[in-house]
Coordinates of C-alpha atoms and ligand atoms in Angstrom, one line a residue:
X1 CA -1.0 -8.9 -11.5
X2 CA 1.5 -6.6 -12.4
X3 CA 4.7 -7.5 -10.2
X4 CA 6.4 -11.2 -9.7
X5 CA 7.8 -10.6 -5.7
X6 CA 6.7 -12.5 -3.0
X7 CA 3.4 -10.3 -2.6
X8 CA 2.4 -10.7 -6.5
X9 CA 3.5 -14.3 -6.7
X10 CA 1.6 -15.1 -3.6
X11 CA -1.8 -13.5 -4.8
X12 CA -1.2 -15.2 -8.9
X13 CA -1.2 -19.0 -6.7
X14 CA -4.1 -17.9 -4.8
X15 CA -5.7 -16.4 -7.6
X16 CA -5.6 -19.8 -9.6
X17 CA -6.2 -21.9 -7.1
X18 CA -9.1 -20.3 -6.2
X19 CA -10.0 -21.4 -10.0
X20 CA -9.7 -17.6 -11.4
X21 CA -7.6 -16.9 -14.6
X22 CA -4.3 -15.2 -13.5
X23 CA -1.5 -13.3 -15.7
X24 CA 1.7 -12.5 -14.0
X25 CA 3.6 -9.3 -15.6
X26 CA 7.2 -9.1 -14.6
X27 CA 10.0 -6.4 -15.8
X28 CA 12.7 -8.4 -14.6
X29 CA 14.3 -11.1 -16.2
X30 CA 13.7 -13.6 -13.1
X31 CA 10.5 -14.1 -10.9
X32 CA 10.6 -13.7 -7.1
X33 CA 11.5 -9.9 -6.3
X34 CA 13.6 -8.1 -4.1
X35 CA 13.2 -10.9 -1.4
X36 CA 14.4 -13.7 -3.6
X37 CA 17.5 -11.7 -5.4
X38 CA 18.5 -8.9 -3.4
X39 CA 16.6 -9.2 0.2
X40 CA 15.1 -11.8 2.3
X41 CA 16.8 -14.7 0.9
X42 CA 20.6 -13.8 0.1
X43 CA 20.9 -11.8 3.0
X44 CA 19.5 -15.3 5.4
X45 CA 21.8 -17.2 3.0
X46 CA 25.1 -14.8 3.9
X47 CA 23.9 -14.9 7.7
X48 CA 23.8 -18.9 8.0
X49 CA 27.6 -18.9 6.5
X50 CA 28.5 -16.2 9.1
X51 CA 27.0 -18.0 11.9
X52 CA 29.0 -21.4 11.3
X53 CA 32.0 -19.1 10.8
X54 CA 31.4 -17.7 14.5
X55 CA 31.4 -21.4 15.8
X56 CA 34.4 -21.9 13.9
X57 CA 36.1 -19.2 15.8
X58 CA 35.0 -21.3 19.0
X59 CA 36.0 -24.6 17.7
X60 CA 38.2 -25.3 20.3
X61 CA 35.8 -24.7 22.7
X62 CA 33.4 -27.4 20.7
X63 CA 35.9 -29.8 21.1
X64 CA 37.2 -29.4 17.2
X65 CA 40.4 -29.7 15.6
X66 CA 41.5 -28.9 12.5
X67 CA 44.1 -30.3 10.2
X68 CA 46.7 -32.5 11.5
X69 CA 47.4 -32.5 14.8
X70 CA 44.8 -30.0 15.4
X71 CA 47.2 -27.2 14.5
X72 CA 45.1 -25.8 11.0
X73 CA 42.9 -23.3 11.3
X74 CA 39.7 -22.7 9.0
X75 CA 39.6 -20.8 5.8
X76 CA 36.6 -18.7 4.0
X77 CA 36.3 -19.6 0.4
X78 CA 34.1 -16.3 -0.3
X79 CA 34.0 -17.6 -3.9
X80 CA 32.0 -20.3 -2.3
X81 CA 29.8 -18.6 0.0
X82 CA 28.8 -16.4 -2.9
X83 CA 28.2 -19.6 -5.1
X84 CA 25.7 -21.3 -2.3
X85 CA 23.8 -18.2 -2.1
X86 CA 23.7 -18.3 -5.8
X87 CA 22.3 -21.5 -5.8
X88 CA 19.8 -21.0 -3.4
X89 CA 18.1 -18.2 -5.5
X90 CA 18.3 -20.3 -8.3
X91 CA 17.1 -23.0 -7.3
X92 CA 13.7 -20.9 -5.9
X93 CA 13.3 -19.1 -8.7
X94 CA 12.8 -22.4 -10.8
X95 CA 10.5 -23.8 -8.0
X96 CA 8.7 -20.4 -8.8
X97 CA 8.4 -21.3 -12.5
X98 CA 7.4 -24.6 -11.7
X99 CA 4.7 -22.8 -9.5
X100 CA 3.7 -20.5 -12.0
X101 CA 3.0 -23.9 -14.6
X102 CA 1.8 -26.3 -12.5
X103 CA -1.0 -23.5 -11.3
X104 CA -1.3 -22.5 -15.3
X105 CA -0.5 -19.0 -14.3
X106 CA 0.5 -16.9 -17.3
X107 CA 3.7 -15.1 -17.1
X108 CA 4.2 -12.4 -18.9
X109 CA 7.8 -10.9 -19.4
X110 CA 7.6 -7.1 -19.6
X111 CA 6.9 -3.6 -17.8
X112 CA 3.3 -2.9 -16.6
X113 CA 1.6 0.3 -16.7
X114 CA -2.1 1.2 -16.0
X115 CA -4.1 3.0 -18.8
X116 CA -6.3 4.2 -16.5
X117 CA -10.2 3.4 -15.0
X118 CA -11.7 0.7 -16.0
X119 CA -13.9 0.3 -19.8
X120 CA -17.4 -1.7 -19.2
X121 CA -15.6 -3.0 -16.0
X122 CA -12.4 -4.2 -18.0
X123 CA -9.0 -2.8 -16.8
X124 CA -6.2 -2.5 -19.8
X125 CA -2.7 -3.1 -18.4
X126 CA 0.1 -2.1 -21.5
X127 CA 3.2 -4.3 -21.4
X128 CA 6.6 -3.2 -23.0
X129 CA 9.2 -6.2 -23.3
X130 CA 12.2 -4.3 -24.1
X131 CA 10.4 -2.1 -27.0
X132 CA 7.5 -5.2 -27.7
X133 CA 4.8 -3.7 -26.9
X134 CA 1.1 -5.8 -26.2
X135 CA -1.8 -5.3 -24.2
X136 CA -3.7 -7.5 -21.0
X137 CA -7.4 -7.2 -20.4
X138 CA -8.4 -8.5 -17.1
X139 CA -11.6 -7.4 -14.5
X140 CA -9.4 -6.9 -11.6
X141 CA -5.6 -5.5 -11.8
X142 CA -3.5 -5.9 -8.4
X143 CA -0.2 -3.9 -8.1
X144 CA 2.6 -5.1 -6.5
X145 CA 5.6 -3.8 -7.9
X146 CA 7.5 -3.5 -4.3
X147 CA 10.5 -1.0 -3.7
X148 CA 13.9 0.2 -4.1
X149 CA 16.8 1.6 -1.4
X150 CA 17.0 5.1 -0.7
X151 CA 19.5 7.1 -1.8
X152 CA 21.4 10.0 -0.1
X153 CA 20.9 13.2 -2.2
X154 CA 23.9 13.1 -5.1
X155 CA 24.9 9.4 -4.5
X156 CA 25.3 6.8 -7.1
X157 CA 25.1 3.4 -6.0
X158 CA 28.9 1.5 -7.3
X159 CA 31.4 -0.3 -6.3
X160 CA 32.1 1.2 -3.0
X161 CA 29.0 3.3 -2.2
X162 CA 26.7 0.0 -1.7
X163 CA 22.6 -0.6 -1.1
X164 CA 21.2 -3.7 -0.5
X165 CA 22.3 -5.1 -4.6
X166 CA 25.8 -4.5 -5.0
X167 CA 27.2 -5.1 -1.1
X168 CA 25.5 -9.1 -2.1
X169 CA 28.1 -9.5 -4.9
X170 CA 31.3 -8.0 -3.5
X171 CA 34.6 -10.3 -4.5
X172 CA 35.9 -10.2 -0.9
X173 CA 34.3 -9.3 2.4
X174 CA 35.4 -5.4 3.2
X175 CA 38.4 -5.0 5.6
X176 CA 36.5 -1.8 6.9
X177 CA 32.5 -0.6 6.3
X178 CA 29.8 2.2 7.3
X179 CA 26.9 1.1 7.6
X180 CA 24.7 4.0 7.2
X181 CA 21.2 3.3 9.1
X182 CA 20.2 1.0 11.8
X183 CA 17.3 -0.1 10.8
X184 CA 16.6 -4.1 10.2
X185 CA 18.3 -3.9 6.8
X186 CA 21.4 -2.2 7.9
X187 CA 21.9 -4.3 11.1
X188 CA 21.5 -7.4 9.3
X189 CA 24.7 -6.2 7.2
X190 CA 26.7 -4.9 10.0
X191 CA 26.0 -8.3 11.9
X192 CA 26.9 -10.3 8.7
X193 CA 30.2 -8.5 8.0
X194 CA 31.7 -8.0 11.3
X195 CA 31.4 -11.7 11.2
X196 CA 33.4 -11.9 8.4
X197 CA 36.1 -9.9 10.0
X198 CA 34.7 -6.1 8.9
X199 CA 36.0 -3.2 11.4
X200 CA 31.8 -2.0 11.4
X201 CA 30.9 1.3 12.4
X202 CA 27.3 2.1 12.6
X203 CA 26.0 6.0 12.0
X204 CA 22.4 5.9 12.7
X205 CA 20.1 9.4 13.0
X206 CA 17.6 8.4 15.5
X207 CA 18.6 7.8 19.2
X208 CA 19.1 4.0 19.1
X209 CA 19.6 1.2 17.1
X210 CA 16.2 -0.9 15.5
X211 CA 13.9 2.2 16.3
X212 CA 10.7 0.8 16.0
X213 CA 11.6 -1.9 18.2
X214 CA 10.6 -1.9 21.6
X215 CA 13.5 0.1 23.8
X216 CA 15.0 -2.4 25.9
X217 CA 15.4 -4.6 22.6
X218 CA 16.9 -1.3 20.8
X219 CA 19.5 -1.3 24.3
X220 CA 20.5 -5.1 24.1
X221 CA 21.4 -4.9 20.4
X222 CA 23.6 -1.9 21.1
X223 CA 25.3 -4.2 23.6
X224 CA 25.7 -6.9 22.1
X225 CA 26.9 -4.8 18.9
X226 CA 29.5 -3.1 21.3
X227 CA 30.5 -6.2 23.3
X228 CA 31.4 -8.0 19.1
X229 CA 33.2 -4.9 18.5
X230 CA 30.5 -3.0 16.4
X231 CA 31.1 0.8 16.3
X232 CA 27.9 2.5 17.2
X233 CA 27.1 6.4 16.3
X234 CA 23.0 7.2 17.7
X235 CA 22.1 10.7 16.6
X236 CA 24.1 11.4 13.7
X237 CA 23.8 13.2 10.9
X238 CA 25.1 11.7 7.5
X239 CA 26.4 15.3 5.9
X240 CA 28.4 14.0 2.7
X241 CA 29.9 10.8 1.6
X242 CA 32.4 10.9 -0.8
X243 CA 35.3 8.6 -2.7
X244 CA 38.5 8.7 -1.6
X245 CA 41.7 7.4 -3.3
X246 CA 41.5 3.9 -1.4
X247 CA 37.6 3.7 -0.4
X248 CA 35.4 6.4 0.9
X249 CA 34.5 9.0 3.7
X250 CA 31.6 10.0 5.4
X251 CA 31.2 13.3 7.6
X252 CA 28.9 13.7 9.9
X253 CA 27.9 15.9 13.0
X254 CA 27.8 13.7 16.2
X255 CA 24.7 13.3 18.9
X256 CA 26.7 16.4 20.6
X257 CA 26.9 18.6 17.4
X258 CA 30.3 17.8 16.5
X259 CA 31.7 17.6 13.1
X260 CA 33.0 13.8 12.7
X261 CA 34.6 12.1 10.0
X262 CA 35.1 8.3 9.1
X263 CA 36.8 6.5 6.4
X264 CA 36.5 2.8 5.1
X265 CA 36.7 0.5 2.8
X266 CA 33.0 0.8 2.0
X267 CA 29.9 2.1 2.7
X268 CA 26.4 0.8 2.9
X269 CA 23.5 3.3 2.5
X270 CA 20.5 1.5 4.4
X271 CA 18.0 4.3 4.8
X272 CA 14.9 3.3 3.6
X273 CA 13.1 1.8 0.6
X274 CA 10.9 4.2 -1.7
X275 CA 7.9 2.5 -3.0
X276 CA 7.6 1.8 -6.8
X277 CA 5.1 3.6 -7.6
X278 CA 6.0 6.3 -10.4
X279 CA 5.9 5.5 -14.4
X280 CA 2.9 2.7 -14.0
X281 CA -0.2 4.7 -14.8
X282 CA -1.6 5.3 -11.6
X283 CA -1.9 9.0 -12.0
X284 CA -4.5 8.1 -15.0
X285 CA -6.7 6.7 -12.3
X286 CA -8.2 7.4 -8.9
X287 CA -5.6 5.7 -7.0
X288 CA -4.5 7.8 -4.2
X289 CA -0.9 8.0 -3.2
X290 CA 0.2 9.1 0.5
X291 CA 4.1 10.1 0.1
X292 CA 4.6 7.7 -2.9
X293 CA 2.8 4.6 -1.2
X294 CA -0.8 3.7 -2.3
X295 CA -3.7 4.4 -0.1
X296 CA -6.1 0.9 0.2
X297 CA -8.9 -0.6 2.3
X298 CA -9.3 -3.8 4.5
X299 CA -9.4 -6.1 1.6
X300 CA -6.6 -3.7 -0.7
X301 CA -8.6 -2.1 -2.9
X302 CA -7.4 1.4 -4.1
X303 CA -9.6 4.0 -4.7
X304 CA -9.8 3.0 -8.1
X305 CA -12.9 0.1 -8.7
X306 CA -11.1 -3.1 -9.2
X307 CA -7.5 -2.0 -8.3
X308 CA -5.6 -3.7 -5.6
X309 CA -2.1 -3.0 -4.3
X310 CA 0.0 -5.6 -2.4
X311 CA 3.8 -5.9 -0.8
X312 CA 6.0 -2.8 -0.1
X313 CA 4.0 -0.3 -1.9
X314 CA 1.5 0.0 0.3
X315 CA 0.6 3.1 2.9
X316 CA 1.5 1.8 5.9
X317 CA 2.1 -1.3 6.2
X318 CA 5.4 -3.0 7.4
X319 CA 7.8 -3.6 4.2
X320 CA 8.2 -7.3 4.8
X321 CA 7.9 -10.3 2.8
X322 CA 5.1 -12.0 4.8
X323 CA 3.1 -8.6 5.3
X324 CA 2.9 -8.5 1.3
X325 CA 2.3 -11.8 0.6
X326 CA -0.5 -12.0 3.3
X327 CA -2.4 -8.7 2.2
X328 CA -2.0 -10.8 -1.6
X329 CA -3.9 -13.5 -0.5
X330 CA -6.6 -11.4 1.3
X331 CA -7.1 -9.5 -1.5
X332 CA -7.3 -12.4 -4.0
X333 CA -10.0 -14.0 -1.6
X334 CA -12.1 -10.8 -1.9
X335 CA -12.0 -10.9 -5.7
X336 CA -13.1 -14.6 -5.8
X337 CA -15.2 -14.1 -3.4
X338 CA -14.2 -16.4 -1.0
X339 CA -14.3 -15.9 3.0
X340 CA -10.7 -13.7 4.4
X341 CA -9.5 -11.9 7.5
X342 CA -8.1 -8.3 7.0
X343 CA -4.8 -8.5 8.0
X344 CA -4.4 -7.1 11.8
X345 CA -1.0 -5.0 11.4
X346 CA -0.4 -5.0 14.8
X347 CA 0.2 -8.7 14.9
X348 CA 2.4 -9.1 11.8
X349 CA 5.9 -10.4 13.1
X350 CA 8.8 -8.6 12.8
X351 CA 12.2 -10.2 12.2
X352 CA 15.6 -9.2 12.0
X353 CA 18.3 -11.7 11.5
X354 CA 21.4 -10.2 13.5
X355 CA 23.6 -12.3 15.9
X356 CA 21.6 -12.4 18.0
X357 CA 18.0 -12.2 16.3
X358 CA 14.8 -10.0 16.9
X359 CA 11.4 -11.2 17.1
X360 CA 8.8 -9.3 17.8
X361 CA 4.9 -8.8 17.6
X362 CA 2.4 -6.5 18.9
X363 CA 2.7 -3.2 21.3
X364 CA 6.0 -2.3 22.9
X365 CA 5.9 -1.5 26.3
X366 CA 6.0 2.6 25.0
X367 CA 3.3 1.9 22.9
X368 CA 0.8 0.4 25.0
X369 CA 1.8 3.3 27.8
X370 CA 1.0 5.9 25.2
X371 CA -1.8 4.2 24.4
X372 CA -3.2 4.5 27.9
X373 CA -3.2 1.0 28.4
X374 CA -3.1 -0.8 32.2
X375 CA -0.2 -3.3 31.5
X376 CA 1.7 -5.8 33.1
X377 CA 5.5 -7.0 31.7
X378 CA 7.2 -10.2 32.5
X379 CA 10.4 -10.6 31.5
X380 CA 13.0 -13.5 31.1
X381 CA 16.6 -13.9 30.4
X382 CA 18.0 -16.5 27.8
X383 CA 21.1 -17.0 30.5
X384 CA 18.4 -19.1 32.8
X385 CA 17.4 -21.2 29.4
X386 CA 19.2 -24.7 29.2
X387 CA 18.8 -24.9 25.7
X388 CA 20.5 -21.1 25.4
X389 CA 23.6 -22.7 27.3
X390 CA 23.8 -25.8 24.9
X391 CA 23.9 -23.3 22.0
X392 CA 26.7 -21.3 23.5
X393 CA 24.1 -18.0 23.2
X394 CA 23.0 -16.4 26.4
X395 CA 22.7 -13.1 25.0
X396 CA 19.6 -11.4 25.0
X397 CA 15.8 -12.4 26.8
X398 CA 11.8 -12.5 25.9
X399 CA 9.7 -9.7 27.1
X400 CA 5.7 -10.0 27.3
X401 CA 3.3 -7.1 27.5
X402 CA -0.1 -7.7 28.8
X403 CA -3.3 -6.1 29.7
X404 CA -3.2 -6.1 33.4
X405 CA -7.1 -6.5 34.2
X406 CA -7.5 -9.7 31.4
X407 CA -4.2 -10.7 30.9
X408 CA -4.4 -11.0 27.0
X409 CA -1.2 -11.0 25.4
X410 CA -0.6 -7.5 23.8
X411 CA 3.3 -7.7 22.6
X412 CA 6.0 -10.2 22.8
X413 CA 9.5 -8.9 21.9
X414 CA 12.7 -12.0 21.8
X415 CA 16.1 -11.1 21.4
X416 CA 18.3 -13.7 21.8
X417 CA 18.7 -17.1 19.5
X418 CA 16.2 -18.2 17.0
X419 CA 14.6 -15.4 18.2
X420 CA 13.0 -15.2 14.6
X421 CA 11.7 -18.9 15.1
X422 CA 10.0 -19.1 17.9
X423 CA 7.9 -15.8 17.7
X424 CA 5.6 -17.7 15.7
X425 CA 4.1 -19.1 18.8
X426 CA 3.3 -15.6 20.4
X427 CA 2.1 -14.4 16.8
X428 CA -0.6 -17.4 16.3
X429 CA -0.7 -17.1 20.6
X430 CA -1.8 -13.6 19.9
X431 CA -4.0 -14.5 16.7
X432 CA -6.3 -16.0 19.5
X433 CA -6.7 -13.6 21.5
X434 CA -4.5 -15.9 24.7
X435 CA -4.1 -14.8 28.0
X436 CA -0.8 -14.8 30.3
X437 CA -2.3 -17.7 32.0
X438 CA -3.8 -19.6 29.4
X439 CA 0.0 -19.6 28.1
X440 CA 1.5 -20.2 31.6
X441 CA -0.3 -24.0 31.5
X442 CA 0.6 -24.3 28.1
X443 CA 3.2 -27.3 28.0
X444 CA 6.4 -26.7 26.2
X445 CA 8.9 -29.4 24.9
X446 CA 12.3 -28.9 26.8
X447 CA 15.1 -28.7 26.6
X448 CA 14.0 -25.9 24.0
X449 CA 14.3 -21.8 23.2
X450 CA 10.7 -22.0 23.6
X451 CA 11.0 -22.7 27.1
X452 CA 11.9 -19.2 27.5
X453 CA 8.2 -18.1 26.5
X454 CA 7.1 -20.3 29.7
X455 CA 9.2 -18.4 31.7
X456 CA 8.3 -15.2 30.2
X457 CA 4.7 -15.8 30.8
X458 CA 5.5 -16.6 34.5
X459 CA 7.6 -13.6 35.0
X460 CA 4.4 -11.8 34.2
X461 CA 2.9 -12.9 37.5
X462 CA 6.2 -12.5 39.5
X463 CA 6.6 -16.7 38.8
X464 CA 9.3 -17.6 36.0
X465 CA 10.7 -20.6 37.3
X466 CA 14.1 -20.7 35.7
X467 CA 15.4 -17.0 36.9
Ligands
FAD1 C1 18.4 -6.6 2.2 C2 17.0 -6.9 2.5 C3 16.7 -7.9 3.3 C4 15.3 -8.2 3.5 N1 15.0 -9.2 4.4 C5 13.8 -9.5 4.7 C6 13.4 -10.6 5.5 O1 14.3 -11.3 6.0 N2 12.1 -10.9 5.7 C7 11.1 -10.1 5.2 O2 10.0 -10.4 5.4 N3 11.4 -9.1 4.3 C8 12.7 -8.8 4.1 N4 13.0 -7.8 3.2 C9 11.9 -7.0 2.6 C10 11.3 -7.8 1.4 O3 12.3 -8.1 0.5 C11 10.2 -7.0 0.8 O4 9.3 -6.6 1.7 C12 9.5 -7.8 -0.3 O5 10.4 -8.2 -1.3 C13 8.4 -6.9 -0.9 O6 7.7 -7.7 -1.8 P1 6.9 -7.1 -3.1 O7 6.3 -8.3 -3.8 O8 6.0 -6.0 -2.6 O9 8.0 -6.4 -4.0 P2 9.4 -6.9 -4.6 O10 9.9 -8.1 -4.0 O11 10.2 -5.7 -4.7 O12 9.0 -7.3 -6.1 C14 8.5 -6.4 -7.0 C15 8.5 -7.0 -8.4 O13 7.8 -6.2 -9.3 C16 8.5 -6.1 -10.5 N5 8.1 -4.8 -11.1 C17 8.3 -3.5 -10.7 N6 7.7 -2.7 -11.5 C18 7.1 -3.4 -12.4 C19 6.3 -3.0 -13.6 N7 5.9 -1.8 -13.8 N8 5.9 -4.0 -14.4 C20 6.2 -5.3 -14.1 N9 6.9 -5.7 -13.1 C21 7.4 -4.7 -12.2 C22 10.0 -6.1 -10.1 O14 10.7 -6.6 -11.2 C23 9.9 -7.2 -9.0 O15 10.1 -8.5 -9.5 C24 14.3 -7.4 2.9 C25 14.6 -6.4 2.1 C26 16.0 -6.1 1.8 C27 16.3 -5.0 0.9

């Protein structure tokens, strides 16, 4: 395994608890990726600070006081919120190490390259550890070595022109930041920081915000965003970004073809990730590359014999956490032989943890109508949702797309709270191939967010009861 994030740690456990002999080559000094340091995990750690923060703001409303006589108000120890989030990767990592013994995976510190096609069916890997150089022998390598943000042309990542690393550690939340790209990445940070006080503008170059979700999600987003004070700029073009004396500036021609310019304190650039794929001996096999990303089958072998690549690197498949770890596991079942499903990629879930969340799964409503599909949508606002009001969150609904003639379930999309929760049911509902009315007399505990499914189901027949 040459790459320690979620979709190479994944596959190593599988791999040895399948009973086959598993090395683990990381270059970075800790196991667990992007996801653990940089991604998934930091950013959901940041995001449960700024959501008690926005209940603060309402604690009158919650019947709290603070200090004495109730006259106090809150204070952010940003010192502190870094130092939790700290902890939290810590405290994973070791459970990873743990993992990695208690399973008697091998780790291996160092930077993998192939040598190229396999000798007598044996695959060399070369490791350099900071100049120590060694060699691991193994009958079946698997790639995972994930991916890294885009860059505009010319720009250097520092202390004011962010990606994903550096906006984790800054010593104080920005008065002021442009968030350059809308996609789930950028969001997330816009969401997190305008929670933290940020004045947020948003320069995105498609026509809406979270493109590849479905539309009306894209629309209530951009609403919500507007309505918590979130500047929004759809169809515009990033031209330069540069330092100024206090922070920096970014020109850009508007959706009408005017030249624009805005200044802050910083800037994220949220464009993208590239795949890792350069520098690790690919181009000495028969591994075949499609824009940087690596070309595999149903099970994640490469072109090359023996070869498997996992996680972001991958042509075409969503650059999640759970899409890489999943594909690991399949592909460590086909090399021990054991029973798998390929991974369907229209039902991997897709989550993005703004206030308020996106979940979604399957066709959009755009999708299935390009396909040529006969559909029926149902439809079904949080504001008629008890638990919703309990919550104080009534922004937002759940949208189903169905075939019309069977009534299987072909794309649910949730925007609204725990929105990245309770997807899981219309995933796994999904999964199974379930129909509208299968799930329509399908109990639900209430009061709950689920609920809102129920109803969703129902609004597919005209019959939600709560709207
Ligand atoms: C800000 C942000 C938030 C995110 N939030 C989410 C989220 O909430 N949910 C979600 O599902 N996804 C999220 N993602 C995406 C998620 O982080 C990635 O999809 C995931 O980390 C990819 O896993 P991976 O194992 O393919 O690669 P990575 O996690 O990138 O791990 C690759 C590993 O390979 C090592 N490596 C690279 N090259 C070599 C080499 N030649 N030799 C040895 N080791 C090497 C690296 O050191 C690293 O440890 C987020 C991403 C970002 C940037």
């Amino acid at each position: 395994m040459i790459g320690g994030g979620p979709a190479g740690y994944t596959a190593a456990i599988r791999g040895a608890e399948y009973g086959l002999k598993v090395a683990l080559i990381d270059s970075s000094p800790r196991l667990g990726g992007t996801c653990l340091h940089v991604g998934c995990i930091p950013t959901k750690a940041l995001l449960f600070n700024a959501e008690i923060w926005d209940h603060l703001k309402h604690a009158a409303e919650l019947g709290i006081k603070f200090g004495d006589g109730g006259i106090g108000s809150p204070t952010l120890d940003w010192a502190a919120v870094l130092k939790r989030k700290d902890t939290i990767i810590t405290k994973h990592v070791k459970g990873l190490e743990f993992l990695m013994k208690k399973n008697k995976v091998t780790v291996i510190p160092g930077y993998g390259r192939l040598t190229g096609p396999a000798q007598n069916g044996v695959h060399t890997v070369d490791v350099d550890a900071n100049g120590a150089k060694s060699q691991v022998k193994a009958k079946n390598v698997m790639v995972a070595t994930g991916s890294e943000a885009k860059l505009l042309p010319g720009l250097k990542a520092g202390d004011r022109i962010l990606t994903n690393i550096e906006i984790l550690s800054l010593p104080a939340p920005p008065k002021s930041l442009i968030v350059i790209g809308a996609g789930a990445v950028g969001v997330e940070f816009a969401s997190i920081f305008r929670s933290f006080g940020a004045e947020v503008t948003i320069l995105e170059f498609l026509p809406r915000v979270v493109p590849v979700e479905d539309e009306e999600i894209s629309r209530e987003l951009a609403r919500v965003f507007k309505k918590r004070g979130i500047d929004i700029n759809t169809g515009a073009k990033v031209e330069k970004v540069e330092r100024t004396a206090e922070g920096v500036k970014v020109s850009y021609t508007d959706a009408n073809g005017n030249a624009q310019t805005k200044e802050a304190e910083k800037v994220l650039v949220a464009v993208g990730r590239s795949p890792n794929t350069a520098g690790i001996g690919l181009e000495k096999t028969k591994v075949e590359l499609e824009r940087g990303f690596v070309k595999v089958n149903e099970t994640q072998e490469t072109a090359e014999p023996g070869v498997y690549a996992v996680g972001d690197i991958v042509a075409g498949l969503p650059q999640l956490a759970h899409s890489g770890s999943m594909c690991g596991m399949i592909a460590m079942a086909k090399i021990a032989g054991r029973p798998y499903r390929p991974i369907r990629r229209d039902r991997i879930p897709s989550c993005t943890y703004t206030e308020p969340q996106i979940g979604s799964v399957g066709l959009t409503e755009a999708q299935a109508k390009e396909k040529g599909l006969q559909i029926k949508v149902g439809k079904f606002p949080f504001a008629g949702n008890s638990k919703a009001t309990i919550l104080g969150s009534h922004d937002g609904f759940v949208k189903i797309v169905s075939d019309a003639k069977y009534g299987e379930i072909l794309g649910v999309h949730i925007i609204g709270p725990q929105a990245t929760e309770i997807i899981a049911e219309a995933v796994a509902v999904m999964e199974l191939e379930g129909t509208v009315e299968e799930m329509m007399f399908t109990v639900h505990a209430h009061p709950t967010l689920s609920e809102s499914l129920l109803d969703a189901y129902g609004a597919v027949e005209g019959m939600a009861i709560n709207a």
